Coordinates of C-alpha atoms in Angstrom, one line a residue:
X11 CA 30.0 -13.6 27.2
X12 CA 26.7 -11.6 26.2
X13 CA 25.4 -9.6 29.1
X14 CA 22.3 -10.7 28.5
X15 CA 22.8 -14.0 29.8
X16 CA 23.7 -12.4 33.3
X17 CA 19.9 -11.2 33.4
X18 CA 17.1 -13.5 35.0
X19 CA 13.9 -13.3 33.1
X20 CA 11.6 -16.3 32.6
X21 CA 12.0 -16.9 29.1
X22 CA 8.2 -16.8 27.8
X23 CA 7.8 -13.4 29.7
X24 CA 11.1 -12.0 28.3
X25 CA 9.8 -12.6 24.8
X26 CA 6.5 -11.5 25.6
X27 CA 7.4 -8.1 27.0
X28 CA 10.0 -7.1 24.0
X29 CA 7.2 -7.6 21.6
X30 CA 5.0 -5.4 23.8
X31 CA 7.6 -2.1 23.4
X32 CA 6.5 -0.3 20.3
X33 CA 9.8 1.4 18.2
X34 CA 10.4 5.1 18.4
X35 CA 8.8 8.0 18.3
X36 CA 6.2 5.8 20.0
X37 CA 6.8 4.7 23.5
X38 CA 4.8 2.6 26.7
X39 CA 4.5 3.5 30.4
X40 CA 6.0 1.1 32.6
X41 CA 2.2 0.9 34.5
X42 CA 0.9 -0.3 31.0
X43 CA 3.4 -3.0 29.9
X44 CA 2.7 -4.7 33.5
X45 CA -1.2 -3.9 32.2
X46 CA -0.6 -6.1 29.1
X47 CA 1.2 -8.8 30.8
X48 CA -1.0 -9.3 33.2
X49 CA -3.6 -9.5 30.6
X50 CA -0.9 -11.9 28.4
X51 CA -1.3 -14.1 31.5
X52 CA 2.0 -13.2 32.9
X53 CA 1.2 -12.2 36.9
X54 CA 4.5 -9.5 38.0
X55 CA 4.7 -7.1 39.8
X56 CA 5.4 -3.5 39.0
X57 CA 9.0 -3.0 40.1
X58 CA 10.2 -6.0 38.8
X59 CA 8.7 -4.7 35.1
X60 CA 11.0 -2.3 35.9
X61 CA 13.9 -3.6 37.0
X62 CA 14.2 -6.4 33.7
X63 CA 13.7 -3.3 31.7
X64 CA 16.7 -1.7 33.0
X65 CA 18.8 -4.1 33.2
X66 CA 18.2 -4.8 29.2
X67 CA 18.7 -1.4 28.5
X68 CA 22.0 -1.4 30.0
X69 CA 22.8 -4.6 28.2
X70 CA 22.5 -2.7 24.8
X71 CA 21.7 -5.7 22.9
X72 CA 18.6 -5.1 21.8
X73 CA 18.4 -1.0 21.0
X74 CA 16.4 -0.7 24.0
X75 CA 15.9 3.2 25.6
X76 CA 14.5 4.7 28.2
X77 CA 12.8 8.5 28.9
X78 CA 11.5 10.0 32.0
X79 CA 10.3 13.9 31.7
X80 CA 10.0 14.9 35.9
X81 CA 7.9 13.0 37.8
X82 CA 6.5 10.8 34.9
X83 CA 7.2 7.3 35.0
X84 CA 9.5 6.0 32.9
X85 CA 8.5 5.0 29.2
X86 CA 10.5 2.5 27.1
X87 CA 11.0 2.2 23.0
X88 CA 13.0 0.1 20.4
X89 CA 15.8 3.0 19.1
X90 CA 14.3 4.2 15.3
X91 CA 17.9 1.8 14.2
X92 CA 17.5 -0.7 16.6
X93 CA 18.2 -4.2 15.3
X94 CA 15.3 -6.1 14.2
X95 CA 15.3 -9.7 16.7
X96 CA 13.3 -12.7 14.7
X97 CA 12.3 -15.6 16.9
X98 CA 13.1 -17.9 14.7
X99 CA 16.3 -16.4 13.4
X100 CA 16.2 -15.7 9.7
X101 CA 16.8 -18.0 7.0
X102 CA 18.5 -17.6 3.8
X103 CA 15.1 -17.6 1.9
X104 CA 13.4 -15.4 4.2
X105 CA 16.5 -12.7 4.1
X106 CA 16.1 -13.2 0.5
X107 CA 12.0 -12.4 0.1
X108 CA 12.6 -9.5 2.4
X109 CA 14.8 -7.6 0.0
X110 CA 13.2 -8.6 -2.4
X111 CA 10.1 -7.2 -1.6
X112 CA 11.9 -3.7 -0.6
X113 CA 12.6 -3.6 -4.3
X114 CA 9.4 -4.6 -5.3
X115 CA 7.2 -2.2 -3.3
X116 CA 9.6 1.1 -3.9
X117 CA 7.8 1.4 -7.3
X118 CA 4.3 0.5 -5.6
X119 CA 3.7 2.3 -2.3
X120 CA 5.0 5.7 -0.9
X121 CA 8.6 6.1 0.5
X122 CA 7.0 6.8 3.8
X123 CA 5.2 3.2 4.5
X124 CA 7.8 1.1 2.6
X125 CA 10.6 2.6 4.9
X126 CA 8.6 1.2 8.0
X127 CA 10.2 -2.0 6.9
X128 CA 13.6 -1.0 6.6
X129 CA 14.8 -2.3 10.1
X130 CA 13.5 -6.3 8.7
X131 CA 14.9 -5.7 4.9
X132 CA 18.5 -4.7 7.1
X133 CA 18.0 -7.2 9.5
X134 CA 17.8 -9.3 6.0
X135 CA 21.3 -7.6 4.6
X136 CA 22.8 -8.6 7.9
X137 CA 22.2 -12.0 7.2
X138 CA 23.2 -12.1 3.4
X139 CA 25.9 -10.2 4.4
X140 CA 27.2 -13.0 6.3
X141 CA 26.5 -15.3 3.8
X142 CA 28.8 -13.4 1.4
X143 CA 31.0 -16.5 0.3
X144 CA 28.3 -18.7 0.2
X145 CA 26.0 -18.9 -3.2
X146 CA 22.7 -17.8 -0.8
X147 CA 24.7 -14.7 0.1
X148 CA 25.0 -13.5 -3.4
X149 CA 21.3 -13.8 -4.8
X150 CA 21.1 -10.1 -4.0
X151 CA 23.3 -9.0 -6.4
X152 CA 21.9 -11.6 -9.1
X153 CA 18.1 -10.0 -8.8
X154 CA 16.9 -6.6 -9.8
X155 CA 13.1 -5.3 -9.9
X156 CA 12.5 -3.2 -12.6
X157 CA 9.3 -0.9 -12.9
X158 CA 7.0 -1.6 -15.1
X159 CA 6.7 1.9 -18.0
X160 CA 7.8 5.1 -16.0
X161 CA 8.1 5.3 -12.4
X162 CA 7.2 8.8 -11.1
X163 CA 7.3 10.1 -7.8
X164 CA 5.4 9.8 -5.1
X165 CA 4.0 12.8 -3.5
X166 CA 5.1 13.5 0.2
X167 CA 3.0 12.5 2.9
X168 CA 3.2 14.4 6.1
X169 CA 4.3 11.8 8.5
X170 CA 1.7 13.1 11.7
X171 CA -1.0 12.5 8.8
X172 CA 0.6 9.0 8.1
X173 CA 0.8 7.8 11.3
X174 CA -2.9 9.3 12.5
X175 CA -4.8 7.6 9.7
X176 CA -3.1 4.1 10.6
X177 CA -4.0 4.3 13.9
X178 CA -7.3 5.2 13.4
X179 CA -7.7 2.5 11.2
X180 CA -6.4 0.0 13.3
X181 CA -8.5 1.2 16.7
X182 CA -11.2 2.5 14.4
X183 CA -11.4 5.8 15.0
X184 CA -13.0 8.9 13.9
X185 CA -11.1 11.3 11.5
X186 CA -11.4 15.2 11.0
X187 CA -9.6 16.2 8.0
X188 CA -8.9 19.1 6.1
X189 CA -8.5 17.8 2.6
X190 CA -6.9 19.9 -0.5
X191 CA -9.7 19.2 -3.2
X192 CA -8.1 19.8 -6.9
X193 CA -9.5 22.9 -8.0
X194 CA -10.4 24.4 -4.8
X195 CA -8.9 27.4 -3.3
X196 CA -9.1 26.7 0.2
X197 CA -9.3 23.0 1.9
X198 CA -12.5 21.5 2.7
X199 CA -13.5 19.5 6.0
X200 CA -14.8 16.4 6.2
X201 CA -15.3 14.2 9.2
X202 CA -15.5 10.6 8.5
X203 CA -15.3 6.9 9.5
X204 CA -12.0 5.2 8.0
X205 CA -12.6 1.7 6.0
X206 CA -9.6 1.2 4.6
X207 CA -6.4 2.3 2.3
X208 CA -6.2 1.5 -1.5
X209 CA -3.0 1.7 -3.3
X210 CA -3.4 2.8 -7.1
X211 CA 0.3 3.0 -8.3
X212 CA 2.3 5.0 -6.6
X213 CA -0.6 6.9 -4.5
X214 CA -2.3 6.2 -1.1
X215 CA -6.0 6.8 -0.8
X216 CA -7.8 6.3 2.4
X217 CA -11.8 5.4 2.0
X218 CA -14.0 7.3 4.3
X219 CA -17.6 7.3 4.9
X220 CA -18.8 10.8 5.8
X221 CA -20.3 11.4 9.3
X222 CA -23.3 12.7 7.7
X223 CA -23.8 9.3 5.8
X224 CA -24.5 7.7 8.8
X225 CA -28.3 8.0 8.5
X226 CA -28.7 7.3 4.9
X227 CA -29.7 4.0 3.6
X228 CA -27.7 3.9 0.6
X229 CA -24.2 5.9 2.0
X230 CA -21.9 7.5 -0.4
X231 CA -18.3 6.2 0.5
X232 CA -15.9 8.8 -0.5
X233 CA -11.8 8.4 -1.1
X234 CA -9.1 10.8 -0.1
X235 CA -5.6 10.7 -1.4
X236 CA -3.4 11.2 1.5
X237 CA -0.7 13.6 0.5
X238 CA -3.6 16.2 -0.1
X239 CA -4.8 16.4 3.8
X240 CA -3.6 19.2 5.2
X241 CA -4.6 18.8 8.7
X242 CA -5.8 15.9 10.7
X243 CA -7.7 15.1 14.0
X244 CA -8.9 12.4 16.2
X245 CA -12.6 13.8 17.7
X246 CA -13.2 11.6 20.7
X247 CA -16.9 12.3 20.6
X248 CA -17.4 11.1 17.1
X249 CA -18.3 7.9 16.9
X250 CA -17.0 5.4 14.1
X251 CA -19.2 3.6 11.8
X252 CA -18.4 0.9 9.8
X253 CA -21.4 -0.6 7.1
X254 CA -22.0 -4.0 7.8
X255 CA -22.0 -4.7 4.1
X256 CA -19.3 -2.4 2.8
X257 CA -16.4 -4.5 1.6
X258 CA -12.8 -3.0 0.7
X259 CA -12.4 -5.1 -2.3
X260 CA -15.6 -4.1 -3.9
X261 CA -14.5 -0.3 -4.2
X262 CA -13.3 0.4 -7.1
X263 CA -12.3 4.1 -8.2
X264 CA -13.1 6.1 -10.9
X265 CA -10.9 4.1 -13.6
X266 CA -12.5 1.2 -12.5
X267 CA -16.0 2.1 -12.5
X268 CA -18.2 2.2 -16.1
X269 CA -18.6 5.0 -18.0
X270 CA -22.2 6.6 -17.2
X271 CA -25.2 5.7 -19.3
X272 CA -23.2 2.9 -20.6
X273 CA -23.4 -1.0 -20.0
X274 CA -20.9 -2.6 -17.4
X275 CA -18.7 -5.2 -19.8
X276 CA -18.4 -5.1 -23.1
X277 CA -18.1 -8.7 -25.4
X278 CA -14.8 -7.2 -26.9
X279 CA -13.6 -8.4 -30.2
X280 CA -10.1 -6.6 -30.8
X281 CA -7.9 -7.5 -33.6
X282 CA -3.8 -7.8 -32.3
X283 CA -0.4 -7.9 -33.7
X284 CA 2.0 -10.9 -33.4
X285 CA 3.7 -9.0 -30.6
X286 CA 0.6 -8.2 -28.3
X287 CA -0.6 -11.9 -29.4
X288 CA 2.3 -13.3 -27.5
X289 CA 2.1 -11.2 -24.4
X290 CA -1.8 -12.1 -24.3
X291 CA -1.1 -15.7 -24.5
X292 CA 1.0 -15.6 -21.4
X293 CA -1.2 -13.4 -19.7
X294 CA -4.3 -13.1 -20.4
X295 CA -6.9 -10.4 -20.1
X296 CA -9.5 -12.0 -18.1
X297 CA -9.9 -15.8 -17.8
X298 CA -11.9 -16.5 -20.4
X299 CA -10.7 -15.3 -23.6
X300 CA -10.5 -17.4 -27.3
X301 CA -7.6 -16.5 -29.6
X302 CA -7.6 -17.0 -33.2
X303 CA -6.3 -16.2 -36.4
X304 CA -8.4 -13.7 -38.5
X305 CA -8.3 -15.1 -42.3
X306 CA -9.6 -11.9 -43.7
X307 CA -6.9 -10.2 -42.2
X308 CA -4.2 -9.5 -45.1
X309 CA -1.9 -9.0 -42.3
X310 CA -2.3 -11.7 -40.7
X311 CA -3.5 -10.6 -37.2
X312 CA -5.4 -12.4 -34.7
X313 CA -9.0 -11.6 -32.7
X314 CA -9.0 -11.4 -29.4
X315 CA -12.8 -11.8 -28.0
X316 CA -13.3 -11.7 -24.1
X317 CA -16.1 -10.2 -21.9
X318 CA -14.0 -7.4 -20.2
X319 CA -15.5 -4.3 -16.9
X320 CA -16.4 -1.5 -19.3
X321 CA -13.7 1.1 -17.7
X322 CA -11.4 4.0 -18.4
X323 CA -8.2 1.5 -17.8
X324 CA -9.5 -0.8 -20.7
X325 CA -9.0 2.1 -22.6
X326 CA -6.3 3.0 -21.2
X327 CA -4.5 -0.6 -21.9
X328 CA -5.8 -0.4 -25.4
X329 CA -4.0 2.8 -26.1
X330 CA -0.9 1.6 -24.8
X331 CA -1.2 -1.2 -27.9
X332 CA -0.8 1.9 -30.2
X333 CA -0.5 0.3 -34.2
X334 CA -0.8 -3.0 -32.5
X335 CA -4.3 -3.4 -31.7
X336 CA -7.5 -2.6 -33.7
X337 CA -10.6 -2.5 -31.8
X338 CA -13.3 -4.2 -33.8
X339 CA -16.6 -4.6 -31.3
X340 CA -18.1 -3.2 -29.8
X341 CA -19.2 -0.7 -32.2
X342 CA -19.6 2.5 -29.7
X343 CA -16.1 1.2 -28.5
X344 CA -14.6 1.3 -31.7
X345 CA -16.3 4.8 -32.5
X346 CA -14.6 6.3 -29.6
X347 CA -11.1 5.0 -30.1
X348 CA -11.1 6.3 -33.7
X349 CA -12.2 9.1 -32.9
X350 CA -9.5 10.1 -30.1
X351 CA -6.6 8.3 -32.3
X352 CA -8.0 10.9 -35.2
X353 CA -8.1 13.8 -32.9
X354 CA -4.0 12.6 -32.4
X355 CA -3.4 12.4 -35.9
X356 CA -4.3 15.8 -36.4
X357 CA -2.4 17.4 -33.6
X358 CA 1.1 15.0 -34.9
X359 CA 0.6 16.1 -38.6
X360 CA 3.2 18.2 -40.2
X361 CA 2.5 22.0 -40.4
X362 CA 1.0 22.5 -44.0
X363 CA 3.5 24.8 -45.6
X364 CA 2.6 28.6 -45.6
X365 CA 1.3 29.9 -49.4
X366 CA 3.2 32.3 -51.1

């Protein structure tokens, strides 16, 4: 029989006060989990807090622990391993989507913040596990995620510098950082407001604004990749400032922003190869696009025309066409482009043999 059936707790405040006990290193006072009950609506008193959460500590079913330092009152965690508990239990689909996204995000986000959901994707290989015989326990072995061109690494992220700018995001909370510009010799401060994380790739960038924004009508929103703050602090009298018109998913950074003294789209007319044609078909560049065969073409190609964001990543994408795409408007487009893929041709061309 489990032990925990030997142990009397109402069931709504049983489930209510596990999901109040954060997982390891972090930890909650026994005076503050009665706090939150009582403000969950659950009227208990102090000792008998105390007493349930012995009592499932020493059942051991849940990777419940407990830590006292002298006179402090106790504090409670999950174990860092402890066994994830989903109310309702898994199902086979769920399990699935779970280690399916682990795959998905290693090539997306850093190690760090994907390995915050390793207790759920193992709580998911549990379940498949036990599914072994059946076909829903083998879909895991029939799936793989492959990353898209080459996946580098991600930089390290100090994990106190992790965990501070999450939790100042989520109580929104001013930040003092000392941030390793590129370039610079020594660090610079900054003290700032945190918005919001963007993730480009494999790299985490938190967007700031600047204390010394505050004031400004038009503030200057600054972003910070994580791996390159050195230090990190949370100034109590600072006080956070969030724009009431600043919107995560209207920063863009500088791939995605135009080129300076240049218009923001371009009405692009690029002429592609039956290989891109097929790709661009199934996905295409922006929602509006025509596609059709260019009769002058002696090769046969076909004209791609869509009003695209005048950015560095259009150029980017059209470089990673190579032979197969031939830009054709805009002019100043097509100007650069030749001239970078002449600039190439130069610097690939065979040594000119030495006369004798």
């Amino acid at each position: 029989m489990s032990k925990i059936s030997n142990i009397s707790i109402p069931a709504n405040r049983f489930k209510a006060m596990l999901q109040m006990i954060p997982r390891a290193p972090d930890s909650i006072s026994t005076e503050r989990l009665q706090e939150r009950l009582f403000a969950a609506g659950f009227e208990v008193d102090l000792r008998t807090v105390q007493r349930n959460l012995k009592d499932l500590v020493v059942s051991g079913e849940f990777g419940l622990n407990s830590e006292k330092k002298g006179r402090e009152s106790a504090r409670w965690q999950y174990l860092a391993d402890a066994p994830v508990t989903i109310f309702p239990s898994l199902d086979d689909h769920t399990a699935l989507a779970f280690r399916l996204a682990d795959a998905f995000l290693q090539s997306l986000m850093p190690p760090e913040t994907v390995h915050a959901l390793r207790p759920f994707v193992d709580e998911a290989g549990r379940h498949l596990a036990k599914r072994r015989q059946a076909a829903a326990g083998k879909w895991q072995d029939k799936i793989h995620v492959f990353p898209r061109g080459l996946r580098r690494k991600s930089p390290p992220i100090a994990k106190e510098i992790r965990d501070t700018v999450y939790r100042a995001l989520l109580d929104e909370k001013a930040l003092h950082i000392s941030y390793a510009t590129p370039g610079r010799p020594v660090p610079n401060e900054f003290t700032i407001s945190p918005l919001g994380l963007i993730i480009r790739d494999y790299l985490l960038y938190l967007i700031g604004l600047p204390v010394e924004q505050y004031e400004r009508s038009e503030k200057q929103i600054l972003s910070f990749a994580l791996h390159r703050i050195r230090a990190i602090e949370t100034p109590e009298a600072v006080k956070f400032l969030r724009p009431a018109d600043f919107s995560l998913a209207d920063h863009e950074d500088s791939l995605g922003k135009p080129r300076k003294g240049e218009s923001n789209y371009y009405d692009l007319v690029i002429r592609i190869g039956a290989r891109t044609l097929v790709s661009m078909r199934e996905c295409p560049l922006v929602e509006r696009q025509t596609l059709e065969k260019d009769a002058s073409d002696p090769e046969g190609r076909t004209l791609l025309r869509a009003r695209v964001p005048n950015t560095e990543e259009l150029r980017q994408w059209i470089r990673s066409l190579g032979p197969n795409a031939e830009v054709i408007e805009p002019k100043s487009l097509r100007a650069d482009m030749a001239e970078e893929f002449a600039t190439l041709a130069r610097r690939y061309a065979p040594p000119t043999s030495a006369m004798v």
